[in-house]
């Protein structure tokens, strides 16, 4: 039999002269070629998609690198800038801790609440970076700012486990002693080994605490026994005499007929709290309101 030689060798439909086996073989060949072409098209599409995705990924990575470089260039370089920017990145912690060390050593001008609060905030975000020595030094420095509330502001952000350590517990007890007027107890606690090293490293610690004690005494008393004042300040009589002129005190002997006869008294500088205030009486009723009462009395 004669094979069909129509278009693409496929009979549409096969004629009676076609060999069915040959027609079947010729019919399979173009389908195979079609599948090959379709496969090539799909491979080409995959290649194009991979190329486009690769370009997009490269562009994205390049953009991220550019953003990272820009952020690196704009990164704050001082502790004050970090505090103003409200930074919560762990790389900022060493710079902030260095600034606190300067405050403790007296190199910085004064206690900086913004920077110190930023340190505690970073410790809260990254507990594994918590440094107990830094927290203890911060509490000791905050104690020198009384009567400002910085000590409790710091203490409320210290983990409970750290508050139970001997040094932090001693500093907390010292603050309570100052606030309640147990000044001799404060100096006993300050001499304990757990806090002695911390206190000695804090520049101006004793002088700052004495300023607070003098403030508390001067708003409570107009005059006080010099020996009791010296004990409250943990100083001697020579120190009181040297500070008298600078602080506006007067040292004088007590009156002979008083309970403190024979003692030296410290007369504090007058202020709005220790100076006596005259009582002012004000009539609560006008004369016209009393007229009726007076008429009743007169009639009897």
GROMACS .gro file of C-alpha atoms in nm:
model
  300
    1UNK     CA    1   0.000   0.000   0.000
    2UNK     CA    2   0.096   0.357  -0.060
    3UNK     CA    3   0.171   0.580   0.239
    4UNK     CA    4  -0.027   0.902   0.269
    5UNK     CA    5   0.187   1.208   0.183
    6UNK     CA    6  -0.054   1.480   0.282
    7UNK     CA    7   0.038   1.775   0.501
    8UNK     CA    8   0.265   1.664   0.785
    9UNK     CA    9   0.205   1.302   0.672
   10UNK     CA   10  -0.129   1.284   0.853
   11UNK     CA   11  -0.448   1.183   0.673
   12UNK     CA   12  -0.749   1.400   0.749
   13UNK     CA   13  -0.931   1.161   0.756
   14UNK     CA   14  -0.736   0.852   0.639
   15UNK     CA   15  -0.843   0.711   0.305
   16UNK     CA   16  -0.901   0.352   0.216
   17UNK     CA   17  -0.565   0.342   0.036
   18UNK     CA   18  -0.370   0.432   0.350
   19UNK     CA   19  -0.197   0.169   0.557
   20UNK     CA   20  -0.349   0.205   0.906
   21UNK     CA   21  -0.015   0.119   1.075
   22UNK     CA   22   0.174   0.373   0.870
   23UNK     CA   23  -0.097   0.633   0.933
   24UNK     CA   24  -0.069   0.570   1.306
   25UNK     CA   25   0.310   0.609   1.297
   26UNK     CA   26   0.290   0.929   1.092
   27UNK     CA   27   0.026   1.065   1.331
   28UNK     CA   28   0.254   1.016   1.636
   29UNK     CA   29   0.551   1.196   1.486
   30UNK     CA   30   0.407   1.552   1.474
   31UNK     CA   31   0.267   1.515   1.827
   32UNK     CA   32   0.610   1.425   1.950
   33UNK     CA   33   0.760   1.727   1.773
   34UNK     CA   34   0.487   1.946   1.926
   35UNK     CA   35   0.568   1.823   2.274
   36UNK     CA   36   0.937   1.898   2.214
   37UNK     CA   37   0.855   2.250   2.100
   38UNK     CA   38   0.626   2.307   2.399
   39UNK     CA   39   0.898   2.183   2.633
   40UNK     CA   40   1.147   2.423   2.477
   41UNK     CA   41   0.901   2.709   2.521
   42UNK     CA   42   0.852   2.623   2.887
   43UNK     CA   43   1.226   2.599   2.945
   44UNK     CA   44   1.271   2.937   2.782
   45UNK     CA   45   0.997   3.087   3.001
   46UNK     CA   46   1.162   2.944   3.310
   47UNK     CA   47   1.495   3.088   3.208
   48UNK     CA   48   1.343   3.431   3.151
   49UNK     CA   49   1.166   3.422   3.488
   50UNK     CA   50   1.486   3.317   3.660
   51UNK     CA   51   1.669   3.604   3.492
   52UNK     CA   52   1.407   3.858   3.598
   53UNK     CA   53   1.397   3.726   3.955
   54UNK     CA   54   1.774   3.736   3.970
   55UNK     CA   55   1.781   4.097   3.858
   56UNK     CA   56   1.512   4.190   4.112
   57UNK     CA   57   1.698   4.012   4.391
   58UNK     CA   58   2.022   4.184   4.299
   59UNK     CA   59   1.843   4.517   4.292
   60UNK     CA   60   1.682   4.445   4.631
   61UNK     CA   61   2.011   4.342   4.787
   62UNK     CA   62   2.177   4.648   4.645
   63UNK     CA   63   1.902   4.864   4.789
   64UNK     CA   64   1.935   4.706   5.132
   65UNK     CA   65   2.309   4.759   5.125
   66UNK     CA   66   2.255   5.122   5.033
   67UNK     CA   67   2.007   5.165   5.320
   68UNK     CA   68   2.248   4.996   5.562
   69UNK     CA   69   2.532   5.222   5.450
   70UNK     CA   70   2.313   5.531   5.488
   71UNK     CA   71   2.204   5.418   5.835
   72UNK     CA   72   2.566   5.358   5.929
   73UNK     CA   73   2.657   5.710   5.820
   74UNK     CA   74   2.364   5.862   6.014
   75UNK     CA   75   2.429   5.656   6.330
   76UNK     CA   76   2.463   5.880   6.643
   77UNK     CA   77   2.816   5.909   6.770
   78UNK     CA   78   2.764   6.055   7.119
   79UNK     CA   79   2.569   5.938   7.422
   80UNK     CA   80   2.354   6.252   7.417
   81UNK     CA   81   2.256   6.192   7.054
   82UNK     CA   82   2.171   5.831   7.136
   83UNK     CA   83   1.945   5.937   7.422
   84UNK     CA   84   1.774   6.201   7.209
   85UNK     CA   85   1.718   5.948   6.929
   86UNK     CA   86   1.555   5.703   7.173
   87UNK     CA   87   1.786   5.426   7.052
   88UNK     CA   88   1.714   5.063   7.144
   89UNK     CA   89   1.998   4.900   6.949
   90UNK     CA   90   2.250   4.689   7.144
   91UNK     CA   91   2.548   4.852   6.972
   92UNK     CA   92   2.457   5.177   7.155
   93UNK     CA   93   2.509   5.024   7.501
   94UNK     CA   94   2.891   5.056   7.530
   95UNK     CA   95   2.877   5.427   7.449
   96UNK     CA   96   2.601   5.488   7.705
   97UNK     CA   97   2.780   5.287   7.972
   98UNK     CA   98   3.098   5.484   7.908
   99UNK     CA   99   2.906   5.808   7.964
  100UNK     CA  100   2.769   5.671   8.293
  101UNK     CA  101   3.121   5.579   8.399
  102UNK     CA  102   3.215   5.942   8.337
  103UNK     CA  103   2.927   6.056   8.558
  104UNK     CA  104   3.035   5.823   8.838
  105UNK     CA  105   3.398   5.931   8.813
  106UNK     CA  106   3.302   6.299   8.807
  107UNK     CA  107   3.425   6.358   8.453
  108UNK     CA  108   3.076   6.453   8.334
  109UNK     CA  109   2.902   6.764   8.457
  110UNK     CA  110   2.605   6.609   8.635
  111UNK     CA  111   2.365   6.318   8.659
  112UNK     CA  112   2.201   6.264   8.318
  113UNK     CA  113   1.861   6.102   8.359
  114UNK     CA  114   1.804   6.057   7.983
  115UNK     CA  115   2.120   5.855   7.926
  116UNK     CA  116   2.085   5.649   8.242
  117UNK     CA  117   1.723   5.564   8.162
  118UNK     CA  118   1.830   5.462   7.811
  119UNK     CA  119   2.077   5.213   7.963
  120UNK     CA  120   1.804   5.054   8.173
  121UNK     CA  121   1.572   5.040   7.872
  122UNK     CA  122   1.836   4.851   7.671
  123UNK     CA  123   1.885   4.610   7.960
  124UNK     CA  124   1.510   4.545   7.954
  125UNK     CA  125   1.518   4.472   7.579
  126UNK     CA  126   1.836   4.262   7.595
  127UNK     CA  127   1.852   4.089   7.939
  128UNK     CA  128   2.163   3.893   7.838
  129UNK     CA  129   2.355   4.223   7.824
  130UNK     CA  130   2.264   4.320   8.182
  131UNK     CA  131   2.568   4.431   8.382
  132UNK     CA  132   2.511   4.417   8.758
  133UNK     CA  133   2.811   4.641   8.831
  134UNK     CA  134   2.675   4.912   8.603
  135UNK     CA  135   2.333   4.898   8.770
  136UNK     CA  136   2.490   4.921   9.116
  137UNK     CA  137   2.700   5.220   9.012
  138UNK     CA  138   2.390   5.383   8.863
  139UNK     CA  139   2.195   5.341   9.188
  140UNK     CA  140   2.482   5.490   9.389
  141UNK     CA  141   2.498   5.786   9.153
  142UNK     CA  142   2.121   5.832   9.173
  143UNK     CA  143   2.147   5.841   9.552
  144UNK     CA  144   2.357   6.158   9.526
  145UNK     CA  145   2.069   6.343   9.357
  146UNK     CA  146   1.833   6.343   9.657
  147UNK     CA  147   1.579   6.494   9.708
  148UNK     CA  148   1.520   6.431   9.335
  149UNK     CA  149   1.334   6.101   9.271
  150UNK     CA  150   1.597   5.949   9.040
  151UNK     CA  151   1.682   5.664   9.278
  152UNK     CA  152   1.333   5.515   9.269
  153UNK     CA  153   1.309   5.579   8.895
  154UNK     CA  154   1.614   5.357   8.851
  155UNK     CA  155   1.515   5.100   9.113
  156UNK     CA  156   1.176   5.038   8.953
  157UNK     CA  157   1.352   4.930   8.632
  158UNK     CA  158   1.597   4.692   8.801
  159UNK     CA  159   1.500   4.321   8.781
  160UNK     CA  160   1.371   4.173   9.106
  161UNK     CA  161   1.650   3.914   9.111
  162UNK     CA  162   1.911   4.189   9.105
  163UNK     CA  163   1.735   4.389   9.378
  164UNK     CA  164   1.797   4.099   9.615
  165UNK     CA  165   2.176   4.113   9.578
  166UNK     CA  166   2.365   4.246   9.884
  167UNK     CA  167   2.489   4.566   9.718
  168UNK     CA  168   2.154   4.673   9.573
  169UNK     CA  169   1.968   4.579   9.892
  170UNK     CA  170   2.215   4.785  10.099
  171UNK     CA  171   2.176   5.089   9.871
  172UNK     CA  172   1.797   5.060   9.898
  173UNK     CA  173   1.821   5.051  10.278
  174UNK     CA  174   2.053   5.354  10.271
  175UNK     CA  175   1.803   5.553  10.067
  176UNK     CA  176   1.524   5.460  10.310
  177UNK     CA  177   1.738   5.571  10.605
  178UNK     CA  178   1.798   5.910  10.447
  179UNK     CA  179   1.433   5.962  10.361
  180UNK     CA  180   1.320   5.877  10.715
  181UNK     CA  181   1.582   6.087  10.894
  182UNK     CA  182   1.790   5.798  11.033
  183UNK     CA  183   2.115   5.961  10.930
  184UNK     CA  184   2.347   5.776  11.169
  185UNK     CA  185   2.205   5.448  11.039
  186UNK     CA  186   2.284   5.560  10.685
  187UNK     CA  187   2.653   5.606  10.762
  188UNK     CA  188   2.665   5.262  10.926
  189UNK     CA  189   2.524   5.103  10.612
  190UNK     CA  190   2.760   5.301  10.390
  191UNK     CA  191   3.057   5.154  10.576
  192UNK     CA  192   2.953   4.796  10.497
  193UNK     CA  193   3.188   4.605  10.262
  194UNK     CA  194   2.909   4.532  10.010
  195UNK     CA  195   2.870   4.898   9.920
  196UNK     CA  196   3.195   5.054  10.037
  197UNK     CA  197   3.372   4.989   9.707
  198UNK     CA  198   3.079   5.130   9.507
  199UNK     CA  199   3.049   5.439   9.727
  200UNK     CA  200   3.423   5.511   9.712
  201UNK     CA  201   3.414   5.503   9.330
  202UNK     CA  202   3.129   5.757   9.314
  203UNK     CA  203   3.281   6.104   9.303
  204UNK     CA  204   3.133   6.347   9.554
  205UNK     CA  205   2.910   6.083   9.714
  206UNK     CA  206   2.961   6.187  10.077
  207UNK     CA  207   2.940   6.560  10.004
  208UNK     CA  208   2.617   6.519   9.806
  209UNK     CA  209   2.457   6.316  10.084
  210UNK     CA  210   2.564   6.571  10.345
  211UNK     CA  211   2.403   6.845  10.137
  212UNK     CA  212   2.075   6.653  10.153
  213UNK     CA  213   2.107   6.598  10.530
  214UNK     CA  214   2.178   6.967  10.587
  215UNK     CA  215   1.871   7.052  10.378
  216UNK     CA  216   1.655   6.815  10.585
  217UNK     CA  217   1.787   6.956  10.915
  218UNK     CA  218   1.755   7.320  10.809
  219UNK     CA  219   1.389   7.289  10.707
  220UNK     CA  220   1.312   7.102  11.033
  221UNK     CA  221   1.503   7.303  11.294
  222UNK     CA  222   1.588   7.666  11.344
  223UNK     CA  223   1.865   7.561  11.585
  224UNK     CA  224   2.003   7.225  11.688
  225UNK     CA  225   2.267   7.072  11.911
  226UNK     CA  226   2.602   7.088  11.732
  227UNK     CA  227   2.700   6.741  11.856
  228UNK     CA  228   2.383   6.588  11.711
  229UNK     CA  229   2.433   6.771  11.382
  230UNK     CA  230   2.792   6.644  11.361
  231UNK     CA  231   2.672   6.288  11.424
  232UNK     CA  232   2.404   6.318  11.156
  233UNK     CA  233   2.664   6.439  10.908
  234UNK     CA  234   2.937   6.198  11.027
  235UNK     CA  235   3.182   6.486  11.077
  236UNK     CA  236   3.365   6.649  11.366
  237UNK     CA  237   3.331   6.989  11.531
  238UNK     CA  238   3.611   7.133  11.318
  239UNK     CA  239   3.416   7.051  11.001
  240UNK     CA  240   3.109   7.230  11.139
  241UNK     CA  241   3.315   7.536  11.223
  242UNK     CA  242   3.470   7.541  10.875
  243UNK     CA  243   3.130   7.509  10.706
  244UNK     CA  244   2.952   7.767  10.920
  245UNK     CA  245   3.045   8.069  10.710
  246UNK     CA  246   2.998   7.894  10.377
  247UNK     CA  247   2.650   7.766  10.467
  248UNK     CA  248   2.529   8.070  10.661
  249UNK     CA  249   2.523   7.898  11.001
  250UNK     CA  250   2.598   8.046  11.338
  251UNK     CA  251   2.760   7.854  11.624
  252UNK     CA  252   2.662   7.988  11.964
  253UNK     CA  253   2.625   7.870  12.321
  254UNK     CA  254   2.280   7.770  12.440
  255UNK     CA  255   2.095   7.991  12.686
  256UNK     CA  256   2.181   7.924  13.048
  257UNK     CA  257   1.821   7.865  13.148
  258UNK     CA  258   1.733   7.634  12.859
  259UNK     CA  259   1.736   7.254  12.847
  260UNK     CA  260   2.044   7.270  12.622
  261UNK     CA  261   2.246   7.482  12.866
  262UNK     CA  262   2.618   7.429  12.827
  263UNK     CA  263   2.590   7.297  12.471
  264UNK     CA  264   2.701   7.453  12.146
  265UNK     CA  265   2.410   7.514  11.913
  266UNK     CA  266   2.400   7.539  11.536
  267UNK     CA  267   2.167   7.816  11.425
  268UNK     CA  268   2.061   7.745  11.072
  269UNK     CA  269   1.998   8.008  10.810
  270UNK     CA  270   1.636   8.118  10.811
  271UNK     CA  271   1.414   7.989  10.539
  272UNK     CA  272   1.043   7.956  10.464
  273UNK     CA  273   1.016   7.644  10.682
  274UNK     CA  274   1.218   7.706  11.000
  275UNK     CA  275   1.126   8.071  11.064
  276UNK     CA  276   0.830   8.138  11.297
  277UNK     CA  277   0.525   8.277  11.123
  278UNK     CA  278   0.285   8.518  11.297
  279UNK     CA  279  -0.072   8.404  11.318
  280UNK     CA  280  -0.322   8.614  11.135
  281UNK     CA  281  -0.674   8.628  11.277
  282UNK     CA  282  -0.958   8.718  11.051
  283UNK     CA  283  -1.311   8.786  11.167
  284UNK     CA  284  -1.550   8.537  11.020
  285UNK     CA  285  -1.862   8.754  11.074
  286UNK     CA  286  -1.938   9.114  10.984
  287UNK     CA  287  -2.065   9.361  11.246
  288UNK     CA  288  -2.404   9.375  11.079
  289UNK     CA  289  -2.449   9.001  11.128
  290UNK     CA  290  -2.396   9.045  11.505
  291UNK     CA  291  -2.655   9.322  11.543
  292UNK     CA  292  -2.944   9.081  11.599
  293UNK     CA  293  -2.752   8.891  11.864
  294UNK     CA  294  -2.664   9.215  12.044
  295UNK     CA  295  -3.028   9.326  12.043
  296UNK     CA  296  -3.133   9.002  12.207
  297UNK     CA  297  -2.863   9.039  12.474
  298UNK     CA  298  -2.959   9.403  12.537
  299UNK     CA  299  -3.327   9.315  12.584
  300UNK     CA  300  -3.241   9.080  12.866
   0.00000   0.00000   0.00000
